[in-house]
Coordinates of C-alpha atoms in Angstrom, one line a residue:
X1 CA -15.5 9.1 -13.3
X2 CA -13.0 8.3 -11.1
X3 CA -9.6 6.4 -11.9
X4 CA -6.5 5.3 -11.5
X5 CA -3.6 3.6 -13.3
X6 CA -3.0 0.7 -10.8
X7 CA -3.9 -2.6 -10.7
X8 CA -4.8 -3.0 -7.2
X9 CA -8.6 -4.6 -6.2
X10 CA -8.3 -3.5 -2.7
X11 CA -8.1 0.5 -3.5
X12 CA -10.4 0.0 -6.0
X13 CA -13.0 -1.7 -3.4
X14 CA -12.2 1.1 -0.9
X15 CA -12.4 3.6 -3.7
X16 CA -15.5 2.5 -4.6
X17 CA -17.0 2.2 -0.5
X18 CA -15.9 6.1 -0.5
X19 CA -17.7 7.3 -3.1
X20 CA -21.1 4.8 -2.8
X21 CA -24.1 7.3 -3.7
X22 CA -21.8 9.7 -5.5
X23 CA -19.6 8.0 -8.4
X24 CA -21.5 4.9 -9.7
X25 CA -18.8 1.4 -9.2
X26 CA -19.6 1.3 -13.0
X27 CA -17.5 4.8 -13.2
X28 CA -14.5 3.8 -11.1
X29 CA -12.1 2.4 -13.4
X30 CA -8.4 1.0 -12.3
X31 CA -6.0 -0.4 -14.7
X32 CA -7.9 -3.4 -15.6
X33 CA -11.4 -1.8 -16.5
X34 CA -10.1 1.0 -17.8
X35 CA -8.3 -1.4 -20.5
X36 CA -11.4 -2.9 -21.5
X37 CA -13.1 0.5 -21.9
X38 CA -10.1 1.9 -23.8
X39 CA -10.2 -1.3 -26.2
X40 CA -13.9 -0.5 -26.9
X41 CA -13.4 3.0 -27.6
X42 CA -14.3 6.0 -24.5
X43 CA -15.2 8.1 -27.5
X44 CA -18.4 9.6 -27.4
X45 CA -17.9 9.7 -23.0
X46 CA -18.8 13.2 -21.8
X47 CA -18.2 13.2 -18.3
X48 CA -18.3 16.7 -16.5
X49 CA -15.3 15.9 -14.0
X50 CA -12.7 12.9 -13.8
X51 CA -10.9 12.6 -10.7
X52 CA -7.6 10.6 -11.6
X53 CA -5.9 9.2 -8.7
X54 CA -2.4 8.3 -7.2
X55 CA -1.6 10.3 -10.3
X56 CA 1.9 10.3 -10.3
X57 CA 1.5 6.6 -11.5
X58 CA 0.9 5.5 -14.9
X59 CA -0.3 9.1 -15.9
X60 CA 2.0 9.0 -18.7
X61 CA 1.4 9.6 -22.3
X62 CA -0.1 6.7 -24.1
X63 CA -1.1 5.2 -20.3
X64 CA -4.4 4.1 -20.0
X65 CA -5.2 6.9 -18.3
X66 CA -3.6 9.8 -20.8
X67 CA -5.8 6.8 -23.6
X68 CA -9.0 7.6 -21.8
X69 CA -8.9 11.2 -20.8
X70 CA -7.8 11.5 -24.7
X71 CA -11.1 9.9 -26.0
X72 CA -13.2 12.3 -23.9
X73 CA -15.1 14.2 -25.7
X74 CA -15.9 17.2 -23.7
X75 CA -13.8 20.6 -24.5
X76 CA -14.9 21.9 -20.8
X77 CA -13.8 18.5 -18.7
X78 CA -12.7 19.5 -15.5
X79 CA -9.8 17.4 -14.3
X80 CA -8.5 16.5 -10.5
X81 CA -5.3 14.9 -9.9
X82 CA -5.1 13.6 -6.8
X83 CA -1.5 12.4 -5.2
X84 CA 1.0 12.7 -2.2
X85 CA 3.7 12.6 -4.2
X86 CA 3.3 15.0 -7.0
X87 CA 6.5 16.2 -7.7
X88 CA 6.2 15.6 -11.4
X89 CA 3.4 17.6 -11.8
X90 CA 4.5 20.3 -9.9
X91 CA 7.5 20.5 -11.7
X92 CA 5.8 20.1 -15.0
X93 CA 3.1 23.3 -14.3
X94 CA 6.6 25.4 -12.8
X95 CA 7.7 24.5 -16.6
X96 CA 5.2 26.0 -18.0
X97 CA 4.0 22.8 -19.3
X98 CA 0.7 22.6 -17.7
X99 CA -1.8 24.9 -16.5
X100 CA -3.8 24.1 -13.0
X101 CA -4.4 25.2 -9.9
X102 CA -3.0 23.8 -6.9
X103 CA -4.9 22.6 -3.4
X104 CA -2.9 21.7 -1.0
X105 CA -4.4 19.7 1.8
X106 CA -2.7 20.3 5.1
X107 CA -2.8 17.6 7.6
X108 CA -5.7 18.0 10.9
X109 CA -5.6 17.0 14.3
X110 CA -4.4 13.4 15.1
X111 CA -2.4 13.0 12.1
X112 CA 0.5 10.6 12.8
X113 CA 3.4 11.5 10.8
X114 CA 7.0 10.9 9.6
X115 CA 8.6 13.6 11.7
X116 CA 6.7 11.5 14.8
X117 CA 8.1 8.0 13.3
X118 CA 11.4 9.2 13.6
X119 CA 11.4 10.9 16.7
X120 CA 10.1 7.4 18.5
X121 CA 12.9 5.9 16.8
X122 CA 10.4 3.3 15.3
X123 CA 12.1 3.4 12.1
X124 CA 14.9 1.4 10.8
X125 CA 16.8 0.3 7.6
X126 CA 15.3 -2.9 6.4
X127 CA 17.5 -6.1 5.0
X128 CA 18.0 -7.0 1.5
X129 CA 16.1 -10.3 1.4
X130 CA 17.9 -11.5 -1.5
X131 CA 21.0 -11.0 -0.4
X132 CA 21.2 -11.7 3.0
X133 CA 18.2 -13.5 4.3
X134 CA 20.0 -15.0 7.3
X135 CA 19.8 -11.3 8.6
X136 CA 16.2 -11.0 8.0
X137 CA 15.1 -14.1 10.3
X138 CA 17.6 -12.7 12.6
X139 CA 15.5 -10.1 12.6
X140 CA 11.9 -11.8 12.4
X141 CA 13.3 -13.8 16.0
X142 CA 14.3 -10.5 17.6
X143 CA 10.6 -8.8 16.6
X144 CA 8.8 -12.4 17.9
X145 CA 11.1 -12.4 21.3
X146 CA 10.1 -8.3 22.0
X147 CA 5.8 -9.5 21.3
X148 CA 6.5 -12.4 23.6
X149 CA 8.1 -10.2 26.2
X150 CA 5.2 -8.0 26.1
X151 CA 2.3 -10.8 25.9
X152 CA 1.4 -8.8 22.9
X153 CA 0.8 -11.0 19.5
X154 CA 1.0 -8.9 16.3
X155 CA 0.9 -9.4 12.7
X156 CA 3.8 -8.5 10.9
X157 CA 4.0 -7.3 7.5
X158 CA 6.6 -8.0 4.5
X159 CA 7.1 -7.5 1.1
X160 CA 8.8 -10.3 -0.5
X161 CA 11.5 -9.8 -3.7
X162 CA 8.9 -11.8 -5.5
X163 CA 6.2 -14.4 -4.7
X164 CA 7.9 -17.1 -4.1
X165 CA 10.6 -16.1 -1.7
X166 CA 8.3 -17.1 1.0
X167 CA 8.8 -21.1 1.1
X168 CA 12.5 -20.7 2.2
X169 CA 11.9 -18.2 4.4
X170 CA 9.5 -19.7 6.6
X171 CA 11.4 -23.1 6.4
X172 CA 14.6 -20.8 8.3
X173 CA 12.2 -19.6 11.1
X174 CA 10.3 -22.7 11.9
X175 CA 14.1 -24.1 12.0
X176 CA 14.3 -21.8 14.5
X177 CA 11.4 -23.2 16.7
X178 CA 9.9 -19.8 16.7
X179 CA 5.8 -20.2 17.3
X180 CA 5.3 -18.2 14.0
X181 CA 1.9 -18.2 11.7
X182 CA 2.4 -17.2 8.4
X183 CA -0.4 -16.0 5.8
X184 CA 0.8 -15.8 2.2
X185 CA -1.6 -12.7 0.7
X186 CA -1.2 -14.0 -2.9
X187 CA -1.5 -17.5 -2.5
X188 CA -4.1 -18.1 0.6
X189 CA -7.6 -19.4 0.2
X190 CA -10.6 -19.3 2.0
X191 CA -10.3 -15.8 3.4
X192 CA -12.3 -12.9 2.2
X193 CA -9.4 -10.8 0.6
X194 CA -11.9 -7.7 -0.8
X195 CA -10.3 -5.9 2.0
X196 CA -6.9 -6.7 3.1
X197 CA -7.7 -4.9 6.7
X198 CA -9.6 -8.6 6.8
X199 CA -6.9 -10.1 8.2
X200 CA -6.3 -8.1 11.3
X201 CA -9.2 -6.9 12.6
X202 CA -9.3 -9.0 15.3
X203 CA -5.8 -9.5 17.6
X204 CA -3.8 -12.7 16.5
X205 CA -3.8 -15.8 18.7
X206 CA 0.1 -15.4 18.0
X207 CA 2.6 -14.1 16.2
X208 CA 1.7 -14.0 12.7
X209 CA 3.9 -12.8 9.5
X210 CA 1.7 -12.2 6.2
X211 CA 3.8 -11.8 3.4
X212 CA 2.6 -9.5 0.4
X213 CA 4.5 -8.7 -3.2
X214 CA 3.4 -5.5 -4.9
X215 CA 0.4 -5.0 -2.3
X216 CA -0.2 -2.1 0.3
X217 CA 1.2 0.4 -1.6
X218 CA -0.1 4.2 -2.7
X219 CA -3.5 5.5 -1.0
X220 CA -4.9 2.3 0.9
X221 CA -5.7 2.6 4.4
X222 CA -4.2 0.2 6.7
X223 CA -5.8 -0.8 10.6
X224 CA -2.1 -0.9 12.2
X225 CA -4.5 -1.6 15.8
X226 CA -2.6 -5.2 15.6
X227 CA 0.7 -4.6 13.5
X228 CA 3.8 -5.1 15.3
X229 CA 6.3 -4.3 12.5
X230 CA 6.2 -3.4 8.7
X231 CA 9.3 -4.8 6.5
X232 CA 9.5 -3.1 2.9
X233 CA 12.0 -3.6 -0.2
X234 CA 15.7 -2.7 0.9
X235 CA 16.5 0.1 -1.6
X236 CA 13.3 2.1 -3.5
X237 CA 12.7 5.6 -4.8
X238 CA 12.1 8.0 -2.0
X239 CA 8.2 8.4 -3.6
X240 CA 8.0 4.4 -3.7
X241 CA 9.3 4.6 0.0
X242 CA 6.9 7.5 1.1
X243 CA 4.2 5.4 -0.7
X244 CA 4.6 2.0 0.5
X245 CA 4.7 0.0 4.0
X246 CA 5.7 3.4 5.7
X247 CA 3.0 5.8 4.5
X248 CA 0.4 2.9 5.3
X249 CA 1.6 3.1 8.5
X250 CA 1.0 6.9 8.7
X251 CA -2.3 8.8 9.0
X252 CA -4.9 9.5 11.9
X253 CA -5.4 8.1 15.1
X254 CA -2.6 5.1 14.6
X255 CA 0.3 6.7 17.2
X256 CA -0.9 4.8 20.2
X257 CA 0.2 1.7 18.1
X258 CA 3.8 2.0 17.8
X259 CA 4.6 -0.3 14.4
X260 CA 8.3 -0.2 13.8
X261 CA 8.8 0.1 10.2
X262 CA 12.1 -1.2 8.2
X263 CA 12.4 0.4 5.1
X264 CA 15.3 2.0 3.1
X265 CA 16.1 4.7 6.0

């Protein structure tokens, strides 16, 4: 089996693309089938190994993950936790409290990474939406005057405070007279969301904003090929930070696209 405590249907999908012809879909359970198989009873499962993943969340005791690795019923089930920010398990085995080994996977050729971010100075601190939103469409007109400069359209990705911060904001930038598209992730229809790398595979006719809520965050790969900039939640735990907007714009073969990321420096 292979699963996870969050409730989010594009990891799942590319969870379950990864593993076609080695786990069965059936076996790769994120919060919401793993609720229905924990309400039926996982007792009487005897899986050989259980790969949980993004394990530093909802891991807990009583989750639904500690609910169905409980009702296992195999005394030799091997267990691999999989996360980038595993500080709590780490500290938990240094405790004593835990007993497992420890792989480390070290980063290969063309890996962009934090250190690089920085060093391009493509990294700023982002603006608290709810408290000074006149500052963030500052900001949106400063990002859509540097793609018009540069003939370059981008989409340009933000996490809202909550879903429906959006209808103000876009009224303030179209006030503005700024040729801005906006695609609302949680309310849109007619686009195939099983992949949220739908959206910008191909280059933008023009500057387009899609605004997300608790999307995009943990182990799902982003195409940055047409992202201009990301802009992620003001203050935030430094795993939420290392998890969200900026890791997704982290990994291989993305520094030739240059996102600037605003997060909570």
């Amino acid at each position: 089996f292979f699963v996870c405590g969050m409730n989010d249907n594009d990891l799942r999908a590319q969870a379950i693309t990864e593993f076609r012809g080695f786990i069965p879909e059936k076996n790769i359970l994120f919060s919401k089938q793993l609720q229905k198989v924990n309400r039926r009873s996982a007792t009487g499962l005897s899986p050989a190994l259980v790969i949980v993943d993004e394990s530093h969340y909802a891991s807990f005791r009583s989750s639904q993950v500690d609910k169905f690795l409980r009702n296992i019923d195999n005394p030799e089930l091997l267990v691999l936790s999989v996360s980038a920010t595993a500080m709590a398990e780490l500290a938990a085995g240094a405790n004593g409290n835990a007993t497992f080994g420890q792989v480390y996977l070290r980063p290969g050729d063309g890996y962009y990474s934090l250190q690089e971010l920085f060093s391009r100075d493509l990294i700023r601190q982002s603006v608290d939406i709810t408290k000074d939103p006149d500052q963030f469409v500052d900001l949106v007109a400063a990002e859509y005057e540097y793609q018009r400069d540069h003939g370059d359209s981008k989409y340009n990705i933000v996490r809202l405070p909550n879903q429906w911060y959006y209808k103000d904001l876009e009224d303030d930038i179209h006030a503005m007279d700024l040729d801005i598209n906006f695609i609302n992730h949680h309310t849109c229809t007619g686009i195939n969301i099983s992949d949220f790398n739908n959206y910008i595979r191909d280059r933008p006719e023009r500057c387009t904003i899609i605004w997300i809520y608790g999307s995009l965050r943990a182990g799902k790969q982003l195409d940055t090929t047409h992202i201009g900039f990301v802009h992620d939640t003001a203050s935030s735990s430094p795993d939420v930070i290392a998890q969200s907007l900026m890791g997704r714009v982290l990994g291989y073969h993305k520094s030739a696209n240059y996102v600037r990321c605003y997060t909570d420096i």
